[in-house]
Every structure is written in structure tokens, then in C-alpha cells.
């Protein structure tokens, strides 16, 4: 068995079992703490899911490295080396989780030599398990998925988030890009989870997703999932994706990526 297959199988089993921690709170989790601002929140379940995943993976693979949202929030370094690195968002869409809005997921990406080679995005509330491994395709509940063939913004459904930061300049640019998409595209969708937005692109339900201000843990699994579904995942200004830049653009086709990279109003958050 290829080593990525072995790594993936262990991670998948841990993700499925940790999913129960989320689905036990399908009606919401009203006990939470504030992080960077009053809409950037965390629950004990976020922390427990991350501990379960990192505990299980580090026991099995002691040389592997980790970038976990809540570990970094607790002071751990956010460092991507060539070593096999698990990039984990234990509950992506925490605000949805807190409200009982059932679009949240566990997002686990595996990077080797700084390239995402496997990804798992699991929404236990809706029983949606998105998986991908390098060169082996992208799947939803075991059924292969593919991006759409949309090549122009005027025919595109675009997933895009307001985000959980009140930074004035970033909010101004969010509204500029809202207007761009609403005035020029088929429509705008905000699922409240970067990983699930990217999964919609991978399955052909949306044609593009972009966001400024997300982190590596929000997008690592989505990166490999979209690419294995035949899509494009790059920097929103058109260069290669940089997992630590806090910027992402993924699209069904290269043509749509090129159009958006030339028309989006850009924002450059401080790097992770
Ligand atoms: C969320 C992302 C979402 C973004 C939010 C937040 P979290 O992740 O999935 O796309 O807009 O600001 O970062 O905090 O729920 O794990």
C-alpha cells in the first residue's frame, strides 16, 4: 500500500469517529469563547475534535507534523515544512455549529513537501464525506465527483464568505467583491465554511470560491479535493496557491480562474 493510502486510512477512521462529537450538537452548541473578535468563536467541541485527531495521528505517525486551528490559536507555531504535515480544522464553520446551522465539517489535509496530497472534508450532520488523494480522484460518499465546465463569471455560481473579522479595509473589499459577483455572475452563495464552499466547487455545485482572511486549515483539504476533481486552486491574483498566505481562489476551469484573478478586488492579510 502506498504510504499516503496508509496515512489517509488512519485519518479517515479518526475523522469518522470524531464526527460524532459534532453531530451530538446538531441543534447548536451554546457554550463558546471569543477568539479574535465577537464573531470569531470556539467551543470545547472544536478543541476536543482537534485533540482526538492529533492524538490519534501522532501516536500512529510520531514523525508527522501538525498545523491545527486550535493548537495555533493556543500558541503553537504555524510552520509548514517538507515533513508529512496534517493541516486540521476540527470544526470548519464554527459559527454555524454554534447556531445549529447544519453546514459545518471536519477538514483534514495532508501535505508532503508542502504539497497537499490527501484531503478529507466531513459534514456528519448531513452525512457528506468528501475525500481525495493525489492522482486518485475526488469523491463524495464514494461516488466520483467532477467540477463544472463553466468558463465565464456571467455563467458562474460563486461561493464567497463575509468572514469572521471586522477589519474595516477587509470588509470594504468584501462588499466590493460582493457587488462584482452579484452584478456580473449567476449568483453568490455563502455556506459559512471555506472547506464546504470548496467542496461545492469540487462537486460542480458551485463554479468558483474565493476568500481573503482564511487560514491553511480552512483550505488544505479543499485544495486537493478541487484539483483531483479537475478544477483549479490558486492565489486570487493568479499565482500559485500559498497555503500560508490566507488567500484562496478555486474554480471549475482555468478560464474562470483567469477572469476572476483579473477582476477581483484584492486583499492581502498578514500571513500565517
Ligand atoms: C471559518 C471559515 C470561513 C470564514 C470564517 C472562518 P472556522 O472557519 O470556514 O470560510 O469565512 O471567517 O474562518 O473559524 O469556522 O473554522
Tab-separated table of C-alpha atoms and ligand atoms in Angstrom:
chain	number	residue	atom	x	y	z
A	1	UNK	CA	0.000	0.000	0.000
A	2	UNK	CA	1.294	3.490	-0.860
A	3	UNK	CA	2.249	5.479	2.289
A	4	UNK	CA	-0.349	8.180	1.516
A	5	UNK	CA	-3.040	5.482	1.390
A	6	UNK	CA	-1.907	4.226	4.810
A	7	UNK	CA	-1.856	7.742	6.279
A	8	UNK	CA	-5.271	8.504	4.738
A	9	UNK	CA	-6.937	5.359	6.090
A	10	UNK	CA	-5.883	6.152	9.670
A	11	UNK	CA	-7.055	9.764	9.335
A	12	UNK	CA	-10.395	8.734	7.830
A	13	UNK	CA	-11.184	6.391	10.703
A	14	UNK	CA	-10.355	9.129	13.246
A	15	UNK	CA	-12.428	11.736	11.349
A	16	UNK	CA	-15.471	9.475	11.186
A	17	UNK	CA	-15.363	8.800	14.914
A	18	UNK	CA	-14.717	12.455	15.807
A	19	UNK	CA	-17.716	13.375	13.657
A	20	UNK	CA	-19.975	12.025	16.421
A	21	UNK	CA	-18.773	14.850	18.679
A	22	UNK	CA	-20.237	17.320	16.161
A	23	UNK	CA	-23.458	15.508	15.305
A	24	UNK	CA	-24.287	15.198	19.039
A	25	UNK	CA	-24.729	19.008	18.910
A	26	UNK	CA	-26.729	19.207	15.670
A	27	UNK	CA	-29.120	21.681	17.374
A	28	UNK	CA	-26.260	24.018	18.274
A	29	UNK	CA	-23.558	24.457	20.889
A	30	UNK	CA	-24.366	27.450	23.048
A	31	UNK	CA	-21.240	27.352	25.229
A	32	UNK	CA	-18.361	29.087	23.457
A	33	UNK	CA	-15.430	31.509	23.885
A	34	UNK	CA	-14.438	34.574	21.864
A	35	UNK	CA	-11.124	34.473	19.917
A	36	UNK	CA	-10.015	37.473	17.815
A	37	UNK	CA	-13.396	39.262	17.842
A	38	UNK	CA	-17.060	38.784	18.728
A	39	UNK	CA	-17.772	36.668	15.647
A	40	UNK	CA	-14.581	34.561	15.778
A	41	UNK	CA	-15.630	31.913	18.319
A	42	UNK	CA	-14.525	28.483	19.556
A	43	UNK	CA	-16.244	25.694	21.521
A	44	UNK	CA	-14.956	22.833	23.633
A	45	UNK	CA	-16.021	20.526	20.777
A	46	UNK	CA	-13.616	22.275	18.369
A	47	UNK	CA	-10.813	21.584	20.853
A	48	UNK	CA	-11.909	18.012	21.594
A	49	UNK	CA	-12.128	17.076	17.897
A	50	UNK	CA	-8.661	18.504	17.250
A	51	UNK	CA	-7.187	16.693	20.269
A	52	UNK	CA	-8.755	13.415	19.066
A	53	UNK	CA	-7.317	13.787	15.566
A	54	UNK	CA	-3.822	14.978	16.543
A	55	UNK	CA	-3.638	12.435	19.388
A	56	UNK	CA	-4.541	9.529	17.131
A	57	UNK	CA	-2.334	10.586	14.211
A	58	UNK	CA	0.743	11.462	16.299
A	59	UNK	CA	0.516	8.109	18.112
A	60	UNK	CA	0.498	6.246	14.798
A	61	UNK	CA	2.919	8.564	12.965
A	62	UNK	CA	5.251	10.146	15.578
A	63	UNK	CA	7.410	11.949	12.994
A	64	UNK	CA	4.491	13.739	11.387
A	65	UNK	CA	3.863	17.438	11.997
A	66	UNK	CA	0.610	19.269	12.684
A	67	UNK	CA	-0.994	22.615	11.954
A	68	UNK	CA	-4.266	22.674	13.860
A	69	UNK	CA	-6.528	25.708	14.141
A	70	UNK	CA	-7.000	25.495	17.887
A	71	UNK	CA	-3.382	24.469	18.630
A	72	UNK	CA	-2.176	27.533	16.694
A	73	UNK	CA	-4.773	29.647	18.469
A	74	UNK	CA	-3.302	28.306	21.724
A	75	UNK	CA	0.215	29.428	20.745
A	76	UNK	CA	1.613	26.523	18.681
A	77	UNK	CA	3.775	27.512	15.694
A	78	UNK	CA	2.107	27.563	12.274
A	79	UNK	CA	5.026	26.121	10.289
A	80	UNK	CA	4.881	24.147	7.026
A	81	UNK	CA	7.998	22.059	6.317
A	82	UNK	CA	8.626	19.186	3.862
A	83	UNK	CA	7.663	16.663	6.547
A	84	UNK	CA	4.248	14.985	6.308
A	85	UNK	CA	2.022	17.655	7.888
A	86	UNK	CA	-1.610	17.307	8.911
A	87	UNK	CA	-3.448	20.623	8.456
A	88	UNK	CA	-6.599	20.435	10.525
A	89	UNK	CA	-9.741	22.488	11.066
A	90	UNK	CA	-11.659	20.492	13.671
A	91	UNK	CA	-14.916	22.332	13.098
A	92	UNK	CA	-14.918	24.445	9.954
A	93	UNK	CA	-17.986	26.648	10.189
A	94	UNK	CA	-17.864	27.053	13.958
A	95	UNK	CA	-20.396	29.895	13.861
A	96	UNK	CA	-22.819	27.579	12.013
A	97	UNK	CA	-22.109	24.836	14.580
A	98	UNK	CA	-22.878	27.191	17.467
A	99	UNK	CA	-26.168	28.260	15.870
A	100	UNK	CA	-27.247	24.753	14.888
A	101	UNK	CA	-26.994	25.650	11.184
A	102	UNK	CA	-26.007	22.189	9.842
A	103	UNK	CA	-23.240	23.307	7.421
A	104	UNK	CA	-20.038	22.617	9.328
A	105	UNK	CA	-17.371	19.988	8.841
A	106	UNK	CA	-14.110	18.451	9.917
A	107	UNK	CA	-11.431	19.421	7.384
A	108	UNK	CA	-8.168	17.469	7.321
A	109	UNK	CA	-5.476	17.983	4.692
A	110	UNK	CA	-2.162	16.132	4.446
A	111	UNK	CA	0.790	17.993	2.917
A	112	UNK	CA	4.095	16.321	1.976
A	113	UNK	CA	6.913	18.537	0.656
A	114	UNK	CA	4.463	21.426	1.138
A	115	UNK	CA	2.020	19.940	-1.419
A	116	UNK	CA	-1.441	18.756	-0.369
A	117	UNK	CA	-1.662	15.072	-1.308
A	118	UNK	CA	-4.776	13.942	0.568
A	119	UNK	CA	-7.887	15.574	1.968
A	120	UNK	CA	-10.993	14.722	3.972
A	121	UNK	CA	-13.973	17.066	4.440
A	122	UNK	CA	-16.709	15.525	6.563
A	123	UNK	CA	-20.078	17.042	7.459
A	124	UNK	CA	-21.578	14.480	9.870
A	125	UNK	CA	-24.843	16.425	10.170
A	126	UNK	CA	-25.669	15.811	6.503
A	127	UNK	CA	-23.636	12.595	6.054
A	128	UNK	CA	-21.391	14.231	3.431
A	129	UNK	CA	-17.891	12.713	3.226
A	130	UNK	CA	-15.639	14.359	0.634
A	131	UNK	CA	-12.304	12.635	0.039
A	132	UNK	CA	-9.356	12.942	-2.334
A	133	UNK	CA	-5.851	11.534	-2.731
A	134	UNK	CA	-3.242	12.728	-5.233
A	135	UNK	CA	-3.771	11.068	-8.616
A	136	UNK	CA	-6.757	9.051	-7.386
A	137	UNK	CA	-9.682	11.426	-7.997
A	138	UNK	CA	-12.196	13.192	-5.750
A	139	UNK	CA	-15.223	11.533	-4.171
A	140	UNK	CA	-18.439	12.300	-2.277
A	141	UNK	CA	-19.581	9.293	-0.232
A	142	UNK	CA	-17.551	7.041	-2.521
A	143	UNK	CA	-19.021	8.426	-5.758
A	144	UNK	CA	-16.504	10.221	-8.015
A	145	UNK	CA	-17.151	13.954	-8.425
A	146	UNK	CA	-16.060	16.491	-11.023
A	147	UNK	CA	-16.064	20.270	-11.299
A	148	UNK	CA	-18.443	22.016	-13.719
A	149	UNK	CA	-17.327	23.227	-17.138
A	150	UNK	CA	-18.275	26.869	-16.544
A	151	UNK	CA	-15.663	29.176	-18.084
A	152	UNK	CA	-17.122	32.666	-17.540
A	153	UNK	CA	-18.223	34.663	-14.490
A	154	UNK	CA	-21.502	35.594	-16.243
A	155	UNK	CA	-22.491	31.876	-16.038
A	156	UNK	CA	-20.964	31.162	-12.644
A	157	UNK	CA	-22.407	30.486	-9.184
A	158	UNK	CA	-19.757	31.817	-6.795
A	159	UNK	CA	-19.310	30.763	-3.155
A	160	UNK	CA	-17.907	33.589	-1.057
A	161	UNK	CA	-17.898	34.452	2.669
A	162	UNK	CA	-18.157	37.636	4.693
A	163	UNK	CA	-15.667	36.017	7.065
A	164	UNK	CA	-15.240	36.380	10.816
A	165	UNK	CA	-13.177	39.531	11.047
A	166	UNK	CA	-14.450	43.091	11.418
A	167	UNK	CA	-11.316	44.605	9.870
A	168	UNK	CA	-12.615	47.765	8.140
A	169	UNK	CA	-10.467	47.530	4.981
A	170	UNK	CA	-11.200	43.834	4.594
A	171	UNK	CA	-14.958	44.437	4.992
A	172	UNK	CA	-14.808	47.209	2.392
A	173	UNK	CA	-13.211	44.811	-0.082
A	174	UNK	CA	-15.691	42.062	0.802
A	175	UNK	CA	-18.540	44.397	-0.217
A	176	UNK	CA	-16.711	45.415	-3.413
A	177	UNK	CA	-16.362	41.775	-4.400
A	178	UNK	CA	-19.963	41.024	-3.405
A	179	UNK	CA	-21.063	43.720	-5.860
A	180	UNK	CA	-18.743	42.330	-8.567
A	181	UNK	CA	-20.218	38.828	-8.250
A	182	UNK	CA	-23.860	39.891	-7.811
A	183	UNK	CA	-23.697	42.295	-10.776
A	184	UNK	CA	-21.778	40.006	-13.127
A	185	UNK	CA	-22.356	36.373	-12.141
A	186	UNK	CA	-25.288	33.958	-11.858
A	187	UNK	CA	-25.287	34.293	-8.075
A	188	UNK	CA	-23.492	34.271	-4.746
A	189	UNK	CA	-23.618	31.559	-2.086
A	190	UNK	CA	-22.124	31.630	1.429
A	191	UNK	CA	-22.152	28.276	3.215
A	192	UNK	CA	-20.271	29.609	6.274
A	193	UNK	CA	-17.463	27.102	5.795
A	194	UNK	CA	-14.498	27.567	3.471
A	195	UNK	CA	-13.991	23.821	3.201
A	196	UNK	CA	-17.622	23.182	2.244
A	197	UNK	CA	-17.547	26.083	-0.238
A	198	UNK	CA	-14.543	24.406	-1.900
A	199	UNK	CA	-16.311	21.038	-1.790
A	200	UNK	CA	-19.247	22.604	-3.687
A	201	UNK	CA	-16.799	23.629	-6.424
A	202	UNK	CA	-15.293	20.123	-6.493
A	203	UNK	CA	-18.718	18.504	-6.933
A	204	UNK	CA	-19.758	21.008	-9.620
A	205	UNK	CA	-22.461	22.656	-7.471
A	206	UNK	CA	-20.620	25.964	-7.421
A	207	UNK	CA	-18.216	27.155	-10.106
A	208	UNK	CA	-15.850	29.261	-8.044
A	209	UNK	CA	-14.922	30.104	-4.454
A	210	UNK	CA	-12.544	32.747	-3.189
A	211	UNK	CA	-11.798	34.264	0.195
A	212	UNK	CA	-9.276	36.566	1.867
A	213	UNK	CA	-8.522	36.005	5.542
A	214	UNK	CA	-8.939	32.247	5.799
A	215	UNK	CA	-6.106	30.063	7.119
A	216	UNK	CA	-4.248	26.961	5.924
A	217	UNK	CA	-6.563	24.696	7.954
A	218	UNK	CA	-9.634	26.057	6.144
A	219	UNK	CA	-8.319	25.262	2.646
A	220	UNK	CA	-5.758	22.420	2.692
A	221	UNK	CA	-8.284	19.604	2.192
A	222	UNK	CA	-10.290	21.683	-0.284
A	223	UNK	CA	-7.166	22.364	-2.356
A	224	UNK	CA	-6.504	18.693	-3.162
A	225	UNK	CA	-10.232	17.932	-3.456
A	226	UNK	CA	-10.814	20.624	-6.111
A	227	UNK	CA	-7.675	19.714	-8.071
A	228	UNK	CA	-8.481	15.989	-8.037
A	229	UNK	CA	-11.996	16.888	-9.264
A	230	UNK	CA	-10.388	18.571	-12.296
A	231	UNK	CA	-10.501	22.150	-11.024
A	232	UNK	CA	-8.000	24.907	-10.348
A	233	UNK	CA	-6.797	26.151	-6.934
A	234	UNK	CA	-4.524	29.219	-6.983
A	235	UNK	CA	-3.777	32.560	-5.395
A	236	UNK	CA	-6.673	35.014	-6.077
A	237	UNK	CA	-4.286	37.273	-8.045
A	238	UNK	CA	-3.368	34.378	-10.333
A	239	UNK	CA	-0.110	32.954	-8.980
A	240	UNK	CA	0.349	29.531	-7.332
A	241	UNK	CA	-1.599	28.817	-4.141
A	242	UNK	CA	0.367	29.659	-0.973
A	243	UNK	CA	-1.243	27.768	1.915
A	244	UNK	CA	0.025	30.279	4.484
A	245	UNK	CA	-0.968	33.452	2.583
A	246	UNK	CA	-4.567	33.445	3.924
A	247	UNK	CA	-5.848	33.822	0.349
A	248	UNK	CA	-7.529	31.294	-1.957
A	249	UNK	CA	-9.290	31.117	-5.333
A	250	UNK	CA	-10.625	27.830	-6.660
A	251	UNK	CA	-12.615	27.419	-9.870
A	252	UNK	CA	-14.042	24.805	-12.223
A	253	UNK	CA	-11.849	25.935	-15.147
A	254	UNK	CA	-8.616	27.813	-15.853
A	255	UNK	CA	-10.567	30.348	-17.942
A	256	UNK	CA	-12.803	31.285	-15.000
A	257	UNK	CA	-9.768	31.474	-12.697
A	258	UNK	CA	-8.067	33.855	-15.116
A	259	UNK	CA	-11.146	36.101	-15.393
A	260	UNK	CA	-11.627	36.292	-11.620
A	261	UNK	CA	-7.933	36.849	-10.873
A	262	UNK	CA	-8.050	39.871	-13.171
A	263	UNK	CA	-11.309	41.346	-11.815
A	264	UNK	CA	-11.403	40.617	-8.070
A	265	UNK	CA	-10.551	43.467	-5.699
A	266	UNK	CA	-7.526	42.035	-3.878
A	267	UNK	CA	-6.805	41.997	-0.130
A	268	UNK	CA	-3.513	40.889	1.415
A	269	UNK	CA	-3.934	39.777	5.046
A	270	UNK	CA	-0.925	39.277	7.298
A	271	UNK	CA	0.481	35.794	6.540
A	272	UNK	CA	0.058	32.878	8.935
B	1	LIG	C1	-14.355	29.832	9.017
B	1	LIG	C2	-14.179	29.632	7.540
B	1	LIG	C3	-14.981	30.651	6.750
B	1	LIG	C4	-14.507	32.015	7.087
B	1	LIG	C5	-14.632	32.258	8.563
B	1	LIG	C6	-13.927	31.200	9.408
B	1	LIG	P1	-13.875	28.436	11.241
B	1	LIG	O1	-13.577	28.871	9.699
B	1	LIG	O2	-14.606	28.344	7.197
B	1	LIG	O3	-14.803	30.474	5.366
B	1	LIG	O4	-15.259	32.951	6.379
B	1	LIG	O5	-14.044	33.504	8.816
B	1	LIG	O6	-12.533	31.320	9.225
B	1	LIG	O7	-13.396	29.586	12.058
B	1	LIG	O8	-15.327	28.221	11.378
B	1	LIG	O9	-13.056	27.226	11.446
